[in-house]
């Protein structure tokens, strides 16, 4: 056997082995499984893991924007006219968040932490000065007190007299700072004289700057990667007590800061939000890309805030059968000390048309008012997010309060917030490198198949050359005797002549 023949055999055998091994590994997803198992071990909430420090103190900047609805016809509203509002904002704050008092519990299987937040005003990203800009809006303390005493034969008239003497109207004009961070309300001061437990200061974000929502205990994800960041208890409770069904009171999913790796488009993501006093869920909407990083966009479907007729599971969120609002709104008074606070998406996005039609100046738009999460499916990392929610007050006629006699029942918008975050450049570069390594390792069998294909081409070329050379040898061997006979015949002919 010649050297060339040995080369052809070696190339052919190597080609066959590479193709067989590469196709086998690819079909069996061996390297992808190895990489996925590595990710499951790395993405856990334990000291020293790849994600623990960033979970405790997320590096990307978070911004909180507040938009207020300034009422332009308060007197006409009291006479029964359609309310007119004008959106004013944003007033933007840099939100600093970190996990405080972090400690391992349950023999290291879980981790306890407090989610602390603080806010710093950013003038360059805002429309004005919150200390000077005035907003005319619903007098929330007055409505809270009126709702608390409604139905009482003697307390309602007494509070009505107090309101008249204190000139506490159904609408109030306050600065943005007062509405957000708190002001002492004269009616609350008067009520606190008879009920000391009543807080005399009111603010939409009162006591939320530099504070936390209570203790959370999370699963680390070591036992099961699907449990990564999942809440076990909040304030020592496994479920809430505000609502009337197990479904409504359930604490499911994460707190919105961590999601398990290897996300699937078909799964439903659950997030517990103390501000809404409930768990919400999100579903896959579309593929997106953020700073070159692929992501799945998850967003709350209409069924989250649907009426009990459209989604029977939501019946447990009704305060009473008579106090059950329609699609797109949620009365959260059970966890707001009885105040008639109603939550919704901004401008009543995804809500019944009647709520939008009742207020002049609203225009719900998906681009500006949708809540969404963009998650990298491989790691579960948040690459972009917008949490948007609106605070409303349920205004209606209340017996014992003559100032409400001309009012139509209205879910009145007060303010909406937009909490946004996008992965920073340094974090995106690290994530892209991790994804590159993951893709290379996962697709290594394709490299083997590629080498096998290249060797297959070399093998075919060598075979063709060997066949061509063999044909040339045969032609030379066949033509040599013929050439000798022809020369002898020529000399014979010359002799005859």
Coordinates of C-alpha atoms in Angstrom, one line a residue:
X1 CA 0.0 0.0 0.0
X2 CA 1.4 3.4 -1.0
X3 CA 1.8 6.5 1.2
X4 CA -1.0 8.2 -0.8
X5 CA -3.4 5.3 -0.2
X6 CA -2.6 5.4 3.5
X7 CA -3.4 9.1 3.6
X8 CA -6.7 8.6 1.9
X9 CA -7.7 5.8 4.3
X10 CA -6.7 7.9 7.4
X11 CA -8.6 11.0 6.1
X12 CA -11.7 8.9 5.4
X13 CA -11.7 7.1 8.8
X14 CA -11.1 10.4 10.6
X15 CA -13.9 12.1 8.6
X16 CA -16.3 9.3 9.5
X17 CA -15.4 9.4 13.2
X18 CA -15.8 13.2 13.4
X19 CA -19.1 13.2 11.6
X20 CA -20.5 10.3 13.7
X21 CA -19.3 11.8 17.0
X22 CA -20.4 15.4 16.1
X23 CA -23.8 14.4 15.0
X24 CA -24.3 12.1 18.0
X25 CA -23.3 14.8 20.5
X26 CA -25.5 17.4 18.7
X27 CA -28.5 15.1 18.6
X28 CA -28.0 14.2 22.3
X29 CA -27.5 17.8 23.3
X30 CA -24.6 16.6 25.5
X31 CA -22.5 19.9 25.6
X32 CA -25.7 22.0 25.9
X33 CA -26.8 19.9 28.8
X34 CA -23.3 20.3 30.4
X35 CA -23.5 24.1 30.0
X36 CA -27.0 24.3 31.3
X37 CA -26.0 22.3 34.4
X38 CA -23.1 24.7 34.9
X39 CA -25.4 27.7 34.8
X40 CA -27.8 26.1 37.3
X41 CA -24.9 25.7 39.7
X42 CA -23.5 29.2 39.2
X43 CA -26.8 31.1 39.3
X44 CA -27.7 30.6 43.0
X45 CA -28.2 32.9 45.9
X46 CA -25.2 31.8 48.0
X47 CA -22.1 33.6 49.1
X48 CA -19.4 33.5 46.4
X49 CA -21.7 32.7 43.5
X50 CA -21.5 34.5 40.2
X51 CA -24.7 36.5 40.9
X52 CA -24.9 37.0 44.7
X53 CA -23.2 40.4 44.9
X54 CA -25.2 41.9 42.0
X55 CA -28.4 40.5 43.6
X56 CA -27.6 42.2 46.9
X57 CA -26.6 45.5 45.2
X58 CA -27.8 45.7 41.5
X59 CA -25.4 47.8 39.4
X60 CA -27.7 49.2 36.7
X61 CA -29.3 52.5 37.6
X62 CA -33.0 52.5 38.4
X63 CA -35.1 55.6 37.8
X64 CA -38.5 56.4 39.3
X65 CA -40.7 58.9 37.4
X66 CA -43.9 60.4 38.9
X67 CA -46.6 61.8 36.7
X68 CA -49.5 63.7 38.3
X69 CA -53.0 64.5 37.0
X70 CA -53.8 68.1 37.7
X71 CA -57.5 68.8 38.0
X72 CA -58.5 71.9 36.0
X73 CA -62.2 72.1 37.0
X74 CA -62.6 71.0 40.6
X75 CA -65.6 73.2 41.3
X76 CA -67.4 71.9 38.3
X77 CA -66.6 68.3 39.3
X78 CA -68.4 68.9 42.7
X79 CA -71.4 70.1 40.7
X80 CA -71.5 66.8 38.7
X81 CA -69.5 67.9 35.6
X82 CA -67.1 65.6 33.9
X83 CA -63.6 65.9 35.4
X84 CA -60.8 67.4 33.3
X85 CA -57.2 66.6 34.0
X86 CA -53.9 67.5 32.6
X87 CA -50.8 65.2 33.0
X88 CA -47.8 66.9 34.6
X89 CA -44.4 65.2 34.8
X90 CA -42.1 63.5 35.0
X91 CA -40.5 64.3 38.3
X92 CA -37.6 61.9 38.2
X93 CA -35.7 60.3 41.0
X94 CA -32.7 58.1 41.0
X95 CA -33.6 55.0 42.9
X96 CA -30.9 53.3 44.9
X97 CA -31.9 49.8 46.0
X98 CA -30.0 47.1 47.9
X99 CA -30.6 44.0 50.0
X100 CA -30.1 44.7 53.7
X101 CA -29.5 42.3 56.6
X102 CA -28.8 39.4 54.3
X103 CA -28.3 36.1 56.1
X104 CA -28.6 32.4 55.2
X105 CA -31.4 30.5 56.9
X106 CA -32.9 27.0 56.9
X107 CA -29.4 25.4 56.9
X108 CA -28.3 27.5 54.0
X109 CA -31.2 26.4 51.7
X110 CA -32.8 29.9 51.9
X111 CA -31.7 33.5 52.3
X112 CA -33.3 36.3 54.3
X113 CA -33.1 40.0 53.2
X114 CA -34.8 43.4 53.4
X115 CA -35.3 45.3 50.2
X116 CA -34.2 48.9 51.0
X117 CA -34.9 51.8 48.7
X118 CA -33.9 55.4 48.7
X119 CA -34.6 58.2 46.2
X120 CA -32.6 61.2 45.0
X121 CA -34.2 63.9 42.9
X122 CA -32.8 64.5 39.4
X123 CA -33.6 68.1 38.3
X124 CA -32.2 67.6 34.8
X125 CA -34.6 64.7 34.1
X126 CA -37.7 66.5 35.5
X127 CA -40.1 69.1 34.2
X128 CA -39.9 71.3 37.3
X129 CA -39.2 71.8 41.0
X130 CA -41.2 69.5 43.2
X131 CA -40.8 71.9 46.1
X132 CA -42.6 74.7 44.1
X133 CA -44.9 73.1 41.6
X134 CA -48.5 72.8 42.8
X135 CA -50.9 70.1 41.8
X136 CA -54.7 70.2 42.3
X137 CA -55.9 66.7 43.0
X138 CA -58.2 64.6 45.1
X139 CA -58.0 65.1 48.8
X140 CA -57.0 61.6 49.7
X141 CA -57.0 62.0 53.5
X142 CA -60.5 63.4 53.4
X143 CA -61.8 60.6 51.3
X144 CA -60.1 58.0 53.6
X145 CA -61.8 59.5 56.7
X146 CA -65.2 59.8 55.0
X147 CA -65.0 56.1 53.9
X148 CA -64.0 55.1 57.3
X149 CA -67.0 56.6 59.0
X150 CA -69.7 56.1 56.3
X151 CA -72.7 54.3 57.6
X152 CA -72.2 55.7 61.1
X153 CA -75.2 57.6 62.3
X154 CA -73.2 60.1 64.5
X155 CA -69.6 59.9 63.3
X156 CA -70.3 60.9 59.7
X157 CA -72.1 64.2 60.6
X158 CA -69.3 65.0 63.1
X159 CA -66.6 64.5 60.5
X160 CA -68.6 66.6 58.0
X161 CA -68.7 69.4 60.6
X162 CA -64.9 69.1 61.2
X163 CA -64.3 69.3 57.4
X164 CA -66.3 72.4 57.1
X165 CA -64.6 74.1 60.0
X166 CA -61.1 73.1 58.8
X167 CA -62.0 74.0 55.2
X168 CA -61.0 70.5 54.1
X169 CA -62.5 70.1 50.7
X170 CA -62.8 67.1 48.4
X171 CA -60.0 68.5 46.3
X172 CA -56.8 70.0 47.5
X173 CA -53.8 71.9 46.1
X174 CA -50.4 70.7 47.3
X175 CA -46.8 70.8 46.1
X176 CA -45.4 67.7 44.4
X177 CA -43.0 67.2 47.4
X178 CA -46.0 67.3 49.8
X179 CA -48.0 64.8 47.8
X180 CA -45.1 62.4 47.5
X181 CA -43.2 62.6 50.7
X182 CA -45.9 63.8 53.1
X183 CA -47.6 66.8 54.8
X184 CA -49.5 67.1 58.0
X185 CA -53.2 67.1 57.2
X186 CA -55.4 69.1 59.6
X187 CA -58.3 66.6 59.3
X188 CA -56.1 63.7 60.2
X189 CA -54.8 65.7 63.2
X190 CA -58.3 66.2 64.4
X191 CA -59.2 62.5 64.0
X192 CA -56.0 61.5 65.8
X193 CA -57.3 63.4 68.8
X194 CA -59.9 60.7 69.3
X195 CA -58.0 57.8 67.6
X196 CA -54.2 58.1 68.5
X197 CA -53.3 55.2 66.1
X198 CA -54.2 57.4 63.1
X199 CA -51.1 58.8 61.3
X200 CA -51.4 62.6 61.0
X201 CA -49.0 62.8 58.0
X202 CA -50.1 61.7 54.5
X203 CA -48.0 61.2 51.4
X204 CA -48.1 58.8 48.5
X205 CA -44.5 57.9 49.2
X206 CA -44.5 58.7 52.9
X207 CA -41.9 56.7 54.9
X208 CA -40.7 54.9 51.7
X209 CA -37.5 56.8 51.3
X210 CA -34.7 54.8 52.9
X211 CA -37.2 52.2 54.1
X212 CA -38.1 48.6 53.2
X213 CA -41.2 46.5 52.7
X214 CA -40.4 44.0 55.4
X215 CA -38.4 40.7 55.6
X216 CA -38.4 38.4 52.6
X217 CA -37.1 34.9 52.7
X218 CA -36.0 33.5 49.3
X219 CA -35.1 30.1 47.9
X220 CA -31.4 30.0 46.8
X221 CA -32.0 27.8 43.8
X222 CA -29.5 25.2 44.9
X223 CA -32.0 22.5 45.3
X224 CA -33.9 23.4 42.1
X225 CA -32.9 26.1 39.7
X226 CA -36.6 26.8 39.0
X227 CA -36.8 28.1 42.6
X228 CA -34.0 30.7 42.2
X229 CA -35.2 33.9 43.9
X230 CA -38.7 32.5 44.7
X231 CA -40.3 34.0 47.8
X232 CA -40.9 31.5 50.6
X233 CA -42.4 34.1 53.1
X234 CA -43.0 37.8 53.4
X235 CA -43.1 39.3 56.9
X236 CA -43.2 35.7 58.2
X237 CA -46.3 34.9 56.2
X238 CA -46.7 32.2 53.5
X239 CA -49.9 33.9 52.2
X240 CA -51.7 37.2 52.5
X241 CA -54.8 37.9 54.6
X242 CA -56.3 40.8 52.7
X243 CA -58.5 38.9 50.2
X244 CA -61.2 36.3 50.3
X245 CA -59.7 33.4 48.4
X246 CA -56.6 31.3 48.5
X247 CA -55.8 32.3 45.0
X248 CA -55.9 36.0 45.7
X249 CA -53.9 35.6 49.0
X250 CA -51.2 33.5 47.4
X251 CA -47.6 34.7 47.5
X252 CA -46.0 33.2 44.4
X253 CA -42.9 33.8 42.4
X254 CA -40.1 36.4 43.0
X255 CA -40.1 40.0 44.1
X256 CA -39.2 41.1 40.5
X257 CA -35.5 41.3 41.1
X258 CA -34.4 37.8 40.2
X259 CA -35.6 35.1 37.7
X260 CA -34.4 31.6 37.2
X261 CA -32.1 30.8 34.2
X262 CA -33.2 28.9 31.1
X263 CA -36.5 30.6 30.7
X264 CA -39.1 29.2 28.4
X265 CA -41.5 31.2 26.2
X266 CA -44.5 29.1 27.3
X267 CA -44.0 29.7 31.1
X268 CA -45.9 32.2 33.2
X269 CA -43.8 34.5 35.4
X270 CA -45.2 35.4 38.8
X271 CA -44.2 38.5 40.7
X272 CA -45.3 39.5 44.2
X273 CA -45.7 43.2 44.7
X274 CA -46.3 44.6 48.2
X275 CA -47.5 47.9 46.7
X276 CA -50.4 46.1 45.0
X277 CA -50.9 43.7 47.9
X278 CA -51.0 40.8 45.6
X279 CA -49.2 38.5 43.1
X280 CA -49.4 39.4 39.4
X281 CA -48.2 37.3 36.5
X282 CA -46.7 38.0 33.1
X283 CA -46.6 36.1 29.8
X284 CA -44.3 36.0 26.8
X285 CA -45.1 38.7 24.2
X286 CA -42.1 38.9 21.8
X287 CA -38.4 38.5 21.2
X288 CA -36.4 41.7 21.7
X289 CA -32.7 42.8 21.8
X290 CA -31.1 45.2 24.3
X291 CA -27.6 46.4 23.7
X292 CA -26.9 43.3 21.5
X293 CA -28.3 40.9 24.1
X294 CA -31.3 38.7 23.1
X295 CA -34.2 38.8 25.4
X296 CA -37.8 37.6 25.9
X297 CA -40.4 40.3 26.7
X298 CA -42.9 39.4 29.3
X299 CA -45.9 41.6 30.1
X300 CA -49.1 41.3 32.2
X301 CA -52.0 40.0 30.0
X302 CA -55.5 41.6 30.3
X303 CA -56.6 38.7 32.5
X304 CA -54.5 39.9 35.4
X305 CA -56.9 42.8 36.2
X306 CA -59.9 41.4 34.5
X307 CA -63.4 41.5 36.0
X308 CA -64.7 38.4 37.9
X309 CA -66.9 37.7 34.9
X310 CA -64.0 37.6 32.5
X311 CA -61.6 35.9 34.9
X312 CA -63.4 34.0 37.8
X313 CA -60.1 33.7 39.7
X314 CA -60.3 37.4 40.4
X315 CA -63.5 37.2 42.4
X316 CA -61.4 36.9 45.5
X317 CA -60.1 40.5 45.0
X318 CA -63.7 41.9 45.4
X319 CA -64.0 43.7 48.8
X320 CA -67.6 42.6 48.9
X321 CA -69.9 41.3 46.1
X322 CA -71.2 44.9 45.8
X323 CA -67.7 46.4 45.8
X324 CA -66.3 44.6 42.8
X325 CA -65.0 46.9 40.1
X326 CA -64.7 46.1 36.4
X327 CA -61.8 45.1 34.2
X328 CA -58.5 47.0 34.5
X329 CA -58.8 48.3 38.1
X330 CA -58.2 46.8 41.5
X331 CA -59.5 48.3 44.8
X332 CA -56.7 47.8 47.3
X333 CA -58.4 49.4 50.3
X334 CA -57.9 46.3 52.5
X335 CA -54.2 46.9 52.7
X336 CA -54.5 50.7 52.7
X337 CA -56.3 51.1 56.0
X338 CA -59.7 51.3 54.4
X339 CA -58.8 54.2 52.1
X340 CA -60.7 54.0 48.7
X341 CA -57.4 53.5 46.7
X342 CA -57.8 51.8 43.3
X343 CA -54.8 50.5 41.4
X344 CA -54.6 50.3 37.6
X345 CA -52.2 50.7 34.7
X346 CA -51.5 54.3 33.6
X347 CA -54.4 56.1 31.8
X348 CA -56.5 52.9 32.5
X349 CA -54.5 51.0 29.9
X350 CA -56.2 47.5 29.4
X351 CA -59.2 48.7 31.4
X352 CA -62.9 49.1 30.5
X353 CA -63.5 52.0 28.2
X354 CA -65.9 53.5 30.7
X355 CA -63.1 54.5 33.0
X356 CA -61.3 56.4 30.3
X357 CA -64.5 58.0 29.0
X358 CA -65.3 59.3 32.5
X359 CA -62.2 61.5 32.7
X360 CA -61.3 64.2 30.1
X361 CA -57.6 64.2 29.3
X362 CA -56.7 60.5 29.3
X363 CA -55.3 58.6 26.3
X364 CA -54.0 55.1 27.1
X365 CA -51.1 54.0 24.9
X366 CA -49.3 50.7 24.9
X367 CA -45.9 52.3 24.3
X368 CA -46.1 54.7 27.2
X369 CA -48.3 52.8 29.7
X370 CA -47.4 49.1 29.3
X371 CA -45.5 47.2 32.1
X372 CA -42.9 44.8 30.8
X373 CA -39.8 42.8 31.6
X374 CA -37.1 42.0 29.1
X375 CA -35.2 38.9 30.4
X376 CA -32.3 37.1 28.8
X377 CA -33.6 33.6 28.5
X378 CA -30.2 31.9 29.2
X379 CA -29.4 33.6 32.5
X380 CA -32.7 35.1 33.5
X381 CA -31.0 38.5 33.9
X382 CA -33.1 41.6 33.6
X383 CA -31.8 43.6 30.7
X384 CA -34.6 46.2 30.6
X385 CA -37.8 46.7 32.5
X386 CA -40.6 49.3 33.0
X387 CA -43.0 48.9 35.9
X388 CA -45.9 51.3 35.4
X389 CA -48.8 51.6 37.9
X390 CA -51.5 54.3 38.6
X391 CA -53.0 55.4 41.9
X392 CA -56.7 56.3 41.8
X393 CA -59.4 57.2 44.3
X394 CA -62.9 55.9 44.1
X395 CA -65.2 58.9 44.4
X396 CA -68.8 58.4 45.0
X397 CA -71.8 59.8 47.0
X398 CA -71.4 59.2 50.8
X399 CA -74.4 59.6 53.1
X400 CA -73.8 62.2 55.7
X401 CA -71.6 64.3 53.5
X402 CA -73.6 66.9 51.5
X403 CA -70.6 67.9 49.4
X404 CA -70.7 64.5 47.7
X405 CA -74.4 64.6 46.7
X406 CA -73.8 65.6 43.1
X407 CA -70.9 63.3 42.4
X408 CA -71.1 60.4 40.0
X409 CA -69.2 57.3 40.9
X410 CA -65.7 57.8 39.4
X411 CA -62.4 56.1 39.6
X412 CA -60.3 59.3 39.7
X413 CA -56.7 59.2 38.6
X414 CA -54.2 60.9 41.0
X415 CA -50.7 59.9 39.9
X416 CA -48.9 57.2 38.0
X417 CA -45.3 56.0 38.3
X418 CA -42.8 54.5 35.9
X419 CA -40.0 52.6 37.5
X420 CA -37.4 51.8 34.8
X421 CA -34.1 50.1 34.5
X422 CA -31.7 49.1 31.7
X423 CA -28.6 47.0 31.9
X424 CA -25.4 49.2 32.1
X425 CA -22.6 48.9 29.6
X426 CA -20.2 47.1 31.9
X427 CA -22.8 44.5 32.9
X428 CA -23.9 44.0 29.3
X429 CA -20.3 43.3 28.2
X430 CA -19.9 40.7 30.9
X431 CA -23.2 39.1 30.0
X432 CA -22.3 39.0 26.3
X433 CA -19.0 37.3 27.1
X434 CA -20.8 34.7 29.2
X435 CA -23.4 34.2 26.5
X436 CA -20.6 33.8 23.9
X437 CA -18.9 31.1 26.0
X438 CA -22.2 29.4 26.6
X439 CA -23.0 29.4 22.8
X440 CA -19.5 28.1 21.9
X441 CA -19.6 25.3 24.4
X442 CA -23.2 24.4 23.6
X443 CA -22.5 24.4 19.9
X444 CA -19.1 22.6 20.1
X445 CA -20.6 19.5 18.4
X446 CA -21.3 21.6 15.3
X447 CA -17.6 22.5 15.2
X448 CA -16.8 18.8 15.2
X449 CA -19.3 18.3 12.4
X450 CA -17.8 21.2 10.5
X451 CA -14.3 19.7 10.8
X452 CA -15.8 16.4 9.6
X453 CA -17.3 18.1 6.6
X454 CA -14.0 19.7 5.7
X455 CA -12.2 16.4 5.9
X456 CA -15.0 14.9 3.8
X457 CA -14.3 17.4 1.1
X458 CA -10.5 16.6 1.4
X459 CA -11.3 12.9 1.2
X460 CA -13.4 13.4 -2.0
X461 CA -10.6 15.5 -3.6
X462 CA -7.9 12.9 -2.7
X463 CA -10.1 10.1 -4.2
X464 CA -10.6 12.1 -7.4
X465 CA -6.9 12.7 -7.7
X466 CA -6.1 9.1 -7.0
X467 CA -8.6 7.9 -9.6
X468 CA -7.3 10.4 -12.2
X469 CA -3.7 9.3 -11.6
X470 CA -4.6 5.7 -11.9
X471 CA -6.3 6.3 -15.3
X472 CA -3.1 8.1 -16.6
X473 CA -0.9 5.2 -15.6
X474 CA -3.2 2.8 -17.5
X475 CA -3.1 5.0 -20.6
X476 CA 0.7 5.1 -20.6
X477 CA 1.1 1.3 -20.2
X478 CA -1.3 0.7 -23.0
X479 CA 0.3 3.1 -25.6
X480 CA 4.0 2.0 -25.2
X481 CA 3.9 -1.4 -27.3
X482 CA 1.8 0.3 -29.9
X483 CA 4.4 3.0 -30.3
X484 CA 7.2 0.3 -30.7
X485 CA 5.2 -1.6 -33.4
X486 CA 4.6 1.6 -35.3
X487 CA 8.4 2.4 -35.5
X488 CA 9.2 -1.1 -36.8
X489 CA 6.6 -0.9 -39.5
X490 CA 8.0 2.4 -40.6
X491 CA 11.5 1.0 -41.1
X492 CA 10.0 -2.0 -43.0
X493 CA 8.2 0.3 -45.4
X494 CA 11.4 2.3 -46.0
X495 CA 13.2 -1.0 -46.8
X496 CA 10.6 -2.0 -49.4
X497 CA 10.9 1.3 -51.2

